[in-house]
PDB file of C-alpha atoms in Angstrom:
ATOM      1  CA  UNK A   1       2.237   6.592  78.537  1.00  0.00           C
ATOM      2  CA  UNK A   2       4.438   8.328  80.160  1.00  0.00           C
ATOM      3  CA  UNK A   3       5.064   7.907  83.524  1.00  0.00           C
ATOM      4  CA  UNK A   4       7.862   9.156  85.959  1.00  0.00           C
ATOM      5  CA  UNK A   5       9.576   6.525  88.228  1.00  0.00           C
ATOM      6  CA  UNK A   6       9.057   7.423  91.700  1.00  0.00           C
ATOM      7  CA  UNK A   7      12.376   6.836  92.340  1.00  0.00           C
ATOM      8  CA  UNK A   8      12.936  10.589  91.109  1.00  0.00           C
ATOM      9  CA  UNK A   9      10.085  12.437  92.585  1.00  0.00           C
ATOM     10  CA  UNK A  10      12.022  11.142  95.482  1.00  0.00           C
ATOM     11  CA  UNK A  11      15.405  12.988  95.229  1.00  0.00           C
ATOM     12  CA  UNK A  12      14.678  15.641  93.459  1.00  0.00           C
ATOM     13  CA  UNK A  13      12.215  18.509  92.959  1.00  0.00           C
ATOM     14  CA  UNK A  14      10.638  19.889  89.564  1.00  0.00           C
ATOM     15  CA  UNK A  15      11.654  22.689  86.834  1.00  0.00           C
ATOM     16  CA  UNK A  16      10.056  22.495  83.710  1.00  0.00           C
ATOM     17  CA  UNK A  17       8.522  20.101  80.889  1.00  0.00           C
ATOM     18  CA  UNK A  18      11.284  20.854  78.449  1.00  0.00           C
ATOM     19  CA  UNK A  19      10.503  19.612  74.719  1.00  0.00           C
ATOM     20  CA  UNK A  20      11.231  16.163  75.800  1.00  0.00           C
ATOM     21  CA  UNK A  21      12.194  16.003  79.031  1.00  0.00           C
ATOM     22  CA  UNK A  22      10.999  16.570  82.224  1.00  0.00           C
ATOM     23  CA  UNK A  23      13.680  18.322  83.802  1.00  0.00           C
ATOM     24  CA  UNK A  24      14.478  17.730  87.900  1.00  0.00           C
ATOM     25  CA  UNK A  25      16.552  19.213  90.330  1.00  0.00           C
ATOM     26  CA  UNK A  26      18.396  17.014  92.274  1.00  0.00           C
ATOM     27  CA  UNK A  27      17.959  17.520  96.124  1.00  0.00           C
ATOM     28  CA  UNK A  28      21.440  17.462  96.667  1.00  0.00           C
ATOM     29  CA  UNK A  29      23.194  21.148  97.601  1.00  0.00           C
ATOM     30  CA  UNK A  30      26.275  19.500  97.066  1.00  0.00           C
ATOM     31  CA  UNK A  31      26.776  20.328  93.832  1.00  0.00           C
ATOM     32  CA  UNK A  32      24.240  22.053  90.924  1.00  0.00           C
ATOM     33  CA  UNK A  33      22.448  18.909  89.123  1.00  0.00           C
ATOM     34  CA  UNK A  34      19.831  18.510  87.070  1.00  0.00           C
ATOM     35  CA  UNK A  35      18.297  15.243  86.014  1.00  0.00           C
ATOM     36  CA  UNK A  36      16.833  14.708  82.087  1.00  0.00           C
ATOM     37  CA  UNK A  37      14.048  12.268  82.134  1.00  0.00           C
ATOM     38  CA  UNK A  38      12.446  11.886  78.262  1.00  0.00           C
ATOM     39  CA  UNK A  39       8.783  11.982  78.137  1.00  0.00           C
ATOM     40  CA  UNK A  40       8.101   8.799  76.451  1.00  0.00           C
ATOM     41  CA  UNK A  41       6.988   5.774  77.771  1.00  0.00           C
ATOM     42  CA  UNK A  42       9.671   2.286  77.727  1.00  0.00           C
ATOM     43  CA  UNK A  43      12.920   3.978  77.317  1.00  0.00           C
ATOM     44  CA  UNK A  44      15.907   2.748  78.691  1.00  0.00           C
ATOM     45  CA  UNK A  45      18.584   2.982  75.979  1.00  0.00           C
ATOM     46  CA  UNK A  46      19.252   6.306  73.527  1.00  0.00           C
ATOM     47  CA  UNK A  47      18.671   3.976  70.717  1.00  0.00           C
ATOM     48  CA  UNK A  48      15.453   3.326  71.399  1.00  0.00           C
ATOM     49  CA  UNK A  49      14.963   7.116  71.262  1.00  0.00           C
ATOM     50  CA  UNK A  50      13.600   8.644  67.968  1.00  0.00           C
ATOM     51  CA  UNK A  51      16.067   9.878  66.129  1.00  0.00           C
ATOM     52  CA  UNK A  52      14.408  13.480  66.055  1.00  0.00           C
ATOM     53  CA  UNK A  53      13.718  12.848  69.946  1.00  0.00           C
ATOM     54  CA  UNK A  54      17.560  11.703  70.653  1.00  0.00           C
ATOM     55  CA  UNK A  55      18.615  15.140  68.934  1.00  0.00           C
ATOM     56  CA  UNK A  56      16.207  16.861  71.314  1.00  0.00           C
ATOM     57  CA  UNK A  57      17.914  15.214  73.818  1.00  0.00           C
ATOM     58  CA  UNK A  58      20.917  16.288  72.605  1.00  0.00           C
ATOM     59  CA  UNK A  59      19.839  20.147  72.638  1.00  0.00           C
ATOM     60  CA  UNK A  60      18.327  19.584  76.200  1.00  0.00           C
ATOM     61  CA  UNK A  61      21.612  18.361  78.117  1.00  0.00           C
ATOM     62  CA  UNK A  62      22.930  21.058  76.652  1.00  0.00           C
ATOM     63  CA  UNK A  63      19.465  23.588  78.596  1.00  0.00           C
ATOM     64  CA  UNK A  64      20.627  21.990  80.628  1.00  0.00           C
ATOM     65  CA  UNK A  65      24.193  23.189  81.418  1.00  0.00           C
ATOM     66  CA  UNK A  66      22.958  26.089  80.843  1.00  0.00           C
ATOM     67  CA  UNK A  67      21.033  25.848  84.034  1.00  0.00           C
ATOM     68  CA  UNK A  68      23.069  24.117  86.486  1.00  0.00           C
ATOM     69  CA  UNK A  69      25.351  26.763  85.999  1.00  0.00           C
ATOM     70  CA  UNK A  70      23.466  29.436  86.438  1.00  0.00           C
ATOM     71  CA  UNK A  71      22.615  27.688  90.103  1.00  0.00           C
ATOM     72  CA  UNK A  72      25.880  27.702  91.268  1.00  0.00           C
ATOM     73  CA  UNK A  73      26.017  31.038  90.137  1.00  0.00           C
ATOM     74  CA  UNK A  74      23.176  32.137  92.920  1.00  0.00           C
ATOM     75  CA  UNK A  75      24.360  29.379  95.290  1.00  0.00           C
ATOM     76  CA  UNK A  76      27.959  30.726  95.452  1.00  0.00           C
ATOM     77  CA  UNK A  77      29.851  27.782  93.765  1.00  0.00           C
ATOM     78  CA  UNK A  78      31.030  28.459  90.079  1.00  0.00           C
ATOM     79  CA  UNK A  79      30.768  25.691  87.925  1.00  0.00           C
ATOM     80  CA  UNK A  80      34.448  25.299  86.099  1.00  0.00           C
ATOM     81  CA  UNK A  81      33.224  21.765  84.296  1.00  0.00           C
ATOM     82  CA  UNK A  82      30.216  19.465  83.629  1.00  0.00           C
ATOM     83  CA  UNK A  83      30.031  16.381  83.712  1.00  0.00           C
ATOM     84  CA  UNK A  84      26.988  14.054  81.968  1.00  0.00           C
ATOM     85  CA  UNK A  85      26.098  10.993  82.520  1.00  0.00           C
ATOM     86  CA  UNK A  86      23.483   8.112  81.496  1.00  0.00           C
ATOM     87  CA  UNK A  87      23.932   5.340  83.658  1.00  0.00           C
ATOM     88  CA  UNK A  88      20.670   3.715  84.887  1.00  0.00           C
ATOM     89  CA  UNK A  89      21.838   0.746  86.812  1.00  0.00           C
ATOM     90  CA  UNK A  90      19.792   1.199  89.380  1.00  0.00           C
ATOM     91  CA  UNK A  91      16.685   3.115  87.981  1.00  0.00           C
ATOM     92  CA  UNK A  92      16.160   2.316  84.053  1.00  0.00           C
ATOM     93  CA  UNK A  93      14.312   4.977  82.773  1.00  0.00           C
ATOM     94  CA  UNK A  94      16.336   6.377  80.820  1.00  0.00           C
ATOM     95  CA  UNK A  95      17.561   9.580  81.689  1.00  0.00           C
ATOM     96  CA  UNK A  96      20.455  11.900  82.516  1.00  0.00           C
ATOM     97  CA  UNK A  97      22.515  13.345  85.268  1.00  0.00           C
ATOM     98  CA  UNK A  98      24.113  17.148  84.331  1.00  0.00           C
ATOM     99  CA  UNK A  99      25.902  17.671  86.679  1.00  0.00           C
ATOM    100  CA  UNK A 100      28.566  21.010  87.666  1.00  0.00           C
ATOM    101  CA  UNK A 101      31.104  20.420  88.977  1.00  0.00           C
ATOM    102  CA  UNK A 102      34.521  22.500  91.152  1.00  0.00           C
ATOM    103  CA  UNK A 103      37.406  21.609  91.834  1.00  0.00           C
ATOM    104  CA  UNK A 104      37.506  20.867  95.443  1.00  0.00           C
ATOM    105  CA  UNK A 105      34.026  19.933  95.328  1.00  0.00           C
ATOM    106  CA  UNK A 106      33.681  17.168  97.775  1.00  0.00           C
ATOM    107  CA  UNK A 107      33.927  14.446  95.128  1.00  0.00           C
ATOM    108  CA  UNK A 108      36.298  15.873  92.732  1.00  0.00           C
ATOM    109  CA  UNK A 109      37.981  14.696  90.904  1.00  0.00           C
ATOM    110  CA  UNK A 110      35.973  11.540  91.221  1.00  0.00           C
ATOM    111  CA  UNK A 111      32.297  11.522  89.155  1.00  0.00           C
ATOM    112  CA  UNK A 112      29.089  12.105  91.866  1.00  0.00           C
ATOM    113  CA  UNK A 113      27.749   9.183  91.345  1.00  0.00           C
ATOM    114  CA  UNK A 114      26.886   6.745  94.295  1.00  0.00           C
ATOM    115  CA  UNK A 115      29.183   9.545  96.042  1.00  0.00           C
ATOM    116  CA  UNK A 116      28.223   9.763  99.859  1.00  0.00           C
ATOM    117  CA  UNK A 117      24.853  10.801 100.835  1.00  0.00           C
ATOM    118  CA  UNK A 118      23.098  13.525  99.592  1.00  0.00           C
ATOM    119  CA  UNK A 119      22.797  17.012 100.939  1.00  0.00           C
ATOM    120  CA  UNK A 120      19.486  18.405 100.962  1.00  0.00           C
ATOM    121  CA  UNK A 121      18.781  21.589 100.098  1.00  0.00           C
ATOM    122  CA  UNK A 122      17.393  24.411 103.016  1.00  0.00           C
ATOM    123  CA  UNK A 123      13.741  24.772 101.622  1.00  0.00           C
ATOM    124  CA  UNK A 124      15.005  28.663 100.672  1.00  0.00           C
ATOM    125  CA  UNK A 125      18.097  27.982  99.144  1.00  0.00           C
ATOM    126  CA  UNK A 126      16.357  24.757  96.810  1.00  0.00           C
ATOM    127  CA  UNK A 127      13.823  27.841  95.969  1.00  0.00           C
ATOM    128  CA  UNK A 128      16.693  30.230  95.375  1.00  0.00           C
ATOM    129  CA  UNK A 129      18.111  27.773  92.668  1.00  0.00           C
ATOM    130  CA  UNK A 130      14.835  26.475  91.198  1.00  0.00           C
ATOM    131  CA  UNK A 131      14.386  29.998  90.311  1.00  0.00           C
ATOM    132  CA  UNK A 132      18.000  30.444  88.944  1.00  0.00           C
ATOM    133  CA  UNK A 133      16.869  27.029  86.891  1.00  0.00           C
ATOM    134  CA  UNK A 134      14.168  28.116  85.747  1.00  0.00           C
ATOM    135  CA  UNK A 135      15.046  31.189  84.122  1.00  0.00           C
ATOM    136  CA  UNK A 136      17.984  29.660  83.098  1.00  0.00           C
ATOM    137  CA  UNK A 137      15.491  26.754  80.582  1.00  0.00           C
ATOM    138  CA  UNK A 138      13.045  29.482  80.220  1.00  0.00           C
TER     139      UNK A 138
ATOM    140  CA  UNK B   1      44.203  21.445  65.221  1.00  0.00           C
ATOM    141  CA  UNK B   2      43.221  18.397  66.588  1.00  0.00           C
ATOM    142  CA  UNK B   3      45.564  16.469  68.477  1.00  0.00           C
ATOM    143  CA  UNK B   4      44.515  13.794  70.420  1.00  0.00           C
ATOM    144  CA  UNK B   5      45.621  14.070  74.750  1.00  0.00           C
ATOM    145  CA  UNK B   6      48.426  11.117  74.993  1.00  0.00           C
ATOM    146  CA  UNK B   7      46.352  10.144  77.821  1.00  0.00           C
ATOM    147  CA  UNK B   8      43.998   8.349  75.816  1.00  0.00           C
ATOM    148  CA  UNK B   9      46.580   6.553  74.119  1.00  0.00           C
ATOM    149  CA  UNK B  10      47.637   4.908  77.762  1.00  0.00           C
ATOM    150  CA  UNK B  11      44.665   3.101  77.729  1.00  0.00           C
ATOM    151  CA  UNK B  12      43.399   2.302  74.880  1.00  0.00           C
ATOM    152  CA  UNK B  13      43.666   1.108  71.422  1.00  0.00           C
ATOM    153  CA  UNK B  14      42.530   2.781  67.796  1.00  0.00           C
ATOM    154  CA  UNK B  15      39.549   1.533  65.817  1.00  0.00           C
ATOM    155  CA  UNK B  16      38.440   4.552  63.854  1.00  0.00           C
ATOM    156  CA  UNK B  17      38.284   7.503  63.134  1.00  0.00           C
ATOM    157  CA  UNK B  18      34.146   8.567  62.164  1.00  0.00           C
ATOM    158  CA  UNK B  19      32.500  11.528  61.430  1.00  0.00           C
ATOM    159  CA  UNK B  20      33.309  13.257  64.319  1.00  0.00           C
ATOM    160  CA  UNK B  21      35.430  11.115  66.345  1.00  0.00           C
ATOM    161  CA  UNK B  22      38.102   9.471  66.725  1.00  0.00           C
ATOM    162  CA  UNK B  23      36.470   5.501  68.493  1.00  0.00           C
ATOM    163  CA  UNK B  24      39.518   4.359  70.523  1.00  0.00           C
ATOM    164  CA  UNK B  25      38.770   0.721  72.348  1.00  0.00           C
ATOM    165  CA  UNK B  26      39.712   0.675  76.264  1.00  0.00           C
ATOM    166  CA  UNK B  27      41.703  -1.472  76.993  1.00  0.00           C
ATOM    167  CA  UNK B  28      40.477  -2.744  80.086  1.00  0.00           C
ATOM    168  CA  UNK B  29      38.996  -6.360  79.432  1.00  0.00           C
ATOM    169  CA  UNK B  30      36.499  -5.933  82.625  1.00  0.00           C
ATOM    170  CA  UNK B  31      33.446  -4.503  80.116  1.00  0.00           C
ATOM    171  CA  UNK B  32      33.464  -3.848  76.868  1.00  0.00           C
ATOM    172  CA  UNK B  33      33.784   0.100  76.408  1.00  0.00           C
ATOM    173  CA  UNK B  34      35.049   1.947  73.768  1.00  0.00           C
ATOM    174  CA  UNK B  35      36.009   6.063  74.117  1.00  0.00           C
ATOM    175  CA  UNK B  36      34.749   8.505  71.403  1.00  0.00           C
ATOM    176  CA  UNK B  37      36.927  12.086  70.986  1.00  0.00           C
ATOM    177  CA  UNK B  38      35.926  14.675  68.854  1.00  0.00           C
ATOM    178  CA  UNK B  39      38.295  15.607  66.149  1.00  0.00           C
ATOM    179  CA  UNK B  40      38.119  19.040  67.493  1.00  0.00           C
ATOM    180  CA  UNK B  41      40.186  21.522  68.288  1.00  0.00           C
ATOM    181  CA  UNK B  42      39.826  23.151  71.721  1.00  0.00           C
ATOM    182  CA  UNK B  43      37.132  21.053  73.141  1.00  0.00           C
ATOM    183  CA  UNK B  44      35.977  20.834  76.814  1.00  0.00           C
ATOM    184  CA  UNK B  45      32.146  20.905  76.989  1.00  0.00           C
ATOM    185  CA  UNK B  46      29.368  19.339  74.564  1.00  0.00           C
ATOM    186  CA  UNK B  47      28.262  23.383  74.426  1.00  0.00           C
ATOM    187  CA  UNK B  48      31.882  24.096  72.873  1.00  0.00           C
ATOM    188  CA  UNK B  49      30.442  21.620  69.571  1.00  0.00           C
ATOM    189  CA  UNK B  50      28.171  23.073  66.408  1.00  0.00           C
ATOM    190  CA  UNK B  51      24.994  22.607  66.716  1.00  0.00           C
ATOM    191  CA  UNK B  52      26.472  20.055  63.300  1.00  0.00           C
ATOM    192  CA  UNK B  53      28.961  18.749  65.901  1.00  0.00           C
ATOM    193  CA  UNK B  54      26.206  17.926  68.434  1.00  0.00           C
ATOM    194  CA  UNK B  55      24.288  15.730  66.680  1.00  0.00           C
ATOM    195  CA  UNK B  56      26.803  14.160  65.060  1.00  0.00           C
ATOM    196  CA  UNK B  57      28.474  13.134  68.430  1.00  0.00           C
ATOM    197  CA  UNK B  58      24.738  12.033  69.485  1.00  0.00           C
ATOM    198  CA  UNK B  59      24.901   9.737  66.517  1.00  0.00           C
ATOM    199  CA  UNK B  60      28.247   8.244  67.133  1.00  0.00           C
ATOM    200  CA  UNK B  61      27.488   7.342  70.395  1.00  0.00           C
ATOM    201  CA  UNK B  62      24.698   5.459  69.642  1.00  0.00           C
ATOM    202  CA  UNK B  63      26.819   3.918  66.609  1.00  0.00           C
ATOM    203  CA  UNK B  64      29.383   3.055  69.929  1.00  0.00           C
ATOM    204  CA  UNK B  65      26.580   1.763  71.953  1.00  0.00           C
ATOM    205  CA  UNK B  66      26.298  -0.896  68.798  1.00  0.00           C
ATOM    206  CA  UNK B  67      29.726  -2.133  68.558  1.00  0.00           C
ATOM    207  CA  UNK B  68      30.364  -2.142  72.151  1.00  0.00           C
ATOM    208  CA  UNK B  69      27.485  -4.913  72.208  1.00  0.00           C
ATOM    209  CA  UNK B  70      29.081  -6.353  69.265  1.00  0.00           C
ATOM    210  CA  UNK B  71      32.449  -6.266  71.255  1.00  0.00           C
ATOM    211  CA  UNK B  72      30.069  -8.060  74.795  1.00  0.00           C
ATOM    212  CA  UNK B  73      29.207 -10.742  71.959  1.00  0.00           C
ATOM    213  CA  UNK B  74      32.382 -11.975  71.584  1.00  0.00           C
ATOM    214  CA  UNK B  75      34.521 -11.965  74.852  1.00  0.00           C
ATOM    215  CA  UNK B  76      31.316 -13.546  76.019  1.00  0.00           C
ATOM    216  CA  UNK B  77      29.985 -10.536  78.198  1.00  0.00           C
ATOM    217  CA  UNK B  78      26.563  -9.734  76.689  1.00  0.00           C
ATOM    218  CA  UNK B  79      25.699  -5.953  77.188  1.00  0.00           C
ATOM    219  CA  UNK B  80      22.554  -5.673  79.476  1.00  0.00           C
ATOM    220  CA  UNK B  81      22.942  -1.870  80.211  1.00  0.00           C
ATOM    221  CA  UNK B  82      24.821   0.512  78.316  1.00  0.00           C
ATOM    222  CA  UNK B  83      26.217   3.872  80.712  1.00  0.00           C
ATOM    223  CA  UNK B  84      27.355   6.872  78.817  1.00  0.00           C
ATOM    224  CA  UNK B  85      29.259   9.197  80.611  1.00  0.00           C
ATOM    225  CA  UNK B  86      31.226  12.704  79.746  1.00  0.00           C
ATOM    226  CA  UNK B  87      32.799  13.791  82.673  1.00  0.00           C
ATOM    227  CA  UNK B  88      36.589  15.062  81.391  1.00  0.00           C
ATOM    228  CA  UNK B  89      37.362  16.212  85.474  1.00  0.00           C
ATOM    229  CA  UNK B  90      40.828  14.463  85.096  1.00  0.00           C
ATOM    230  CA  UNK B  91      41.539  14.404  80.911  1.00  0.00           C
ATOM    231  CA  UNK B  92      39.278  17.883  79.861  1.00  0.00           C
ATOM    232  CA  UNK B  93      40.202  17.001  75.764  1.00  0.00           C
ATOM    233  CA  UNK B  94      35.715  16.282  75.495  1.00  0.00           C
ATOM    234  CA  UNK B  95      35.333  12.661  75.338  1.00  0.00           C
ATOM    235  CA  UNK B  96      32.192  10.208  75.583  1.00  0.00           C
ATOM    236  CA  UNK B  97      33.169   7.135  76.966  1.00  0.00           C
ATOM    237  CA  UNK B  98      30.051   4.166  76.187  1.00  0.00           C
ATOM    238  CA  UNK B  99      30.414   1.457  78.504  1.00  0.00           C
ATOM    239  CA  UNK B 100      28.681  -2.514  78.170  1.00  0.00           C
ATOM    240  CA  UNK B 101      27.633  -3.212  82.062  1.00  0.00           C
ATOM    241  CA  UNK B 102      26.360  -6.809  83.058  1.00  0.00           C
ATOM    242  CA  UNK B 103      24.639  -7.678  86.035  1.00  0.00           C
ATOM    243  CA  UNK B 104      27.293  -9.272  88.068  1.00  0.00           C
ATOM    244  CA  UNK B 105      30.272  -7.423  86.573  1.00  0.00           C
ATOM    245  CA  UNK B 106      33.066  -6.226  88.557  1.00  0.00           C
ATOM    246  CA  UNK B 107      31.586  -3.192  89.937  1.00  0.00           C
ATOM    247  CA  UNK B 108      27.898  -3.534  88.957  1.00  0.00           C
ATOM    248  CA  UNK B 109      25.710  -1.692  90.182  1.00  0.00           C
ATOM    249  CA  UNK B 110      27.908   1.529  90.498  1.00  0.00           C
ATOM    250  CA  UNK B 111      29.806   3.060  87.589  1.00  0.00           C
ATOM    251  CA  UNK B 112      32.926   1.888  85.835  1.00  0.00           C
ATOM    252  CA  UNK B 113      34.507   5.419  86.525  1.00  0.00           C
ATOM    253  CA  UNK B 114      37.954   5.580  88.891  1.00  0.00           C
ATOM    254  CA  UNK B 115      36.761   1.665  90.274  1.00  0.00           C
ATOM    255  CA  UNK B 116      40.239  -0.390  90.577  1.00  0.00           C
ATOM    256  CA  UNK B 117      42.972  -1.258  87.724  1.00  0.00           C
ATOM    257  CA  UNK B 118      42.269  -1.653  84.378  1.00  0.00           C
ATOM    258  CA  UNK B 119      42.614  -5.618  83.207  1.00  0.00           C
ATOM    259  CA  UNK B 120      44.174  -5.360  79.946  1.00  0.00           C
ATOM    260  CA  UNK B 121      42.910  -7.844  77.170  1.00  0.00           C
ATOM    261  CA  UNK B 122      45.242 -10.327  75.624  1.00  0.00           C
ATOM    262  CA  UNK B 123      47.045  -9.772  72.691  1.00  0.00           C
ATOM    263  CA  UNK B 124      44.272 -12.701  70.643  1.00  0.00           C
ATOM    264  CA  UNK B 125      41.232 -11.027  72.285  1.00  0.00           C
ATOM    265  CA  UNK B 126      42.514  -7.545  71.950  1.00  0.00           C
ATOM    266  CA  UNK B 127      42.199  -8.105  68.296  1.00  0.00           C
ATOM    267  CA  UNK B 128      38.672 -10.102  68.203  1.00  0.00           C
ATOM    268  CA  UNK B 129      37.533  -7.041  70.452  1.00  0.00           C
ATOM    269  CA  UNK B 130      38.832  -4.682  67.847  1.00  0.00           C
ATOM    270  CA  UNK B 131      37.397  -6.543  64.823  1.00  0.00           C
ATOM    271  CA  UNK B 132      33.828  -6.889  66.168  1.00  0.00           C
ATOM    272  CA  UNK B 133      33.713  -3.120  67.308  1.00  0.00           C
ATOM    273  CA  UNK B 134      35.129  -2.540  63.907  1.00  0.00           C
ATOM    274  CA  UNK B 135      31.906  -4.723  61.824  1.00  0.00           C
ATOM    275  CA  UNK B 136      30.436  -2.988  64.304  1.00  0.00           C
ATOM    276  CA  UNK B 137      30.759   0.525  63.494  1.00  0.00           C
ATOM    277  CA  UNK B 138      31.424  -0.050  59.812  1.00  0.00           C
TER     278      UNK B 138
END
């Protein structure tokens, strides 16, 4: 049975259950950033997914990219480049990061993973970002 | 028309043209590492690919994962975790990194991108690694 690793709950807010993945907004106002966790038990690598689920994951990564752009638009930091990463060295449950980047953002041009400390959204800004993401995912 | 960004030629050795991507072995003996570059003109984001090409890219990422495991096996550093990244902040031509990781490798558990300087393979070790990758990709 699928159970979300609590590590995700600590750093992100729920958005929606897509066909395959739980989509969550990372609570880090430095970047518009969605994490997708396939709702399947005991999956660590992409190769562990069925062929159909791999295709769903690819579709949902593209959907999350559109949602990340929407979050960027409402938070005044238009996305110039999408970064996608499936790493999992620390939290092995398979997950895909979809991050909106812009020249001059705090880590640019380096990857965001492991870069400094998260800057939490203010409550109202988090709600605005969630609503923009949800509208784009619908 | 597709043309490989010269930045890839400087840091990697050709392996094979897959259905969609040029597959290349990164010339960095610290990690078994393949880069996949879709052989399509003017593609920067996954969303720029056709739906069929996105599915091909997903399949080839899984193929590259098997090849990275094969390279790890012949170079004495069995892969424990695959890392996949599509970043492109420096070299925008769309490309996917597929990297074999193991606990205790030089950057573990951090991502490899931007970590230190490449350690080039010796000529013979590069050939052994290429042959292992090619056998797995065939």
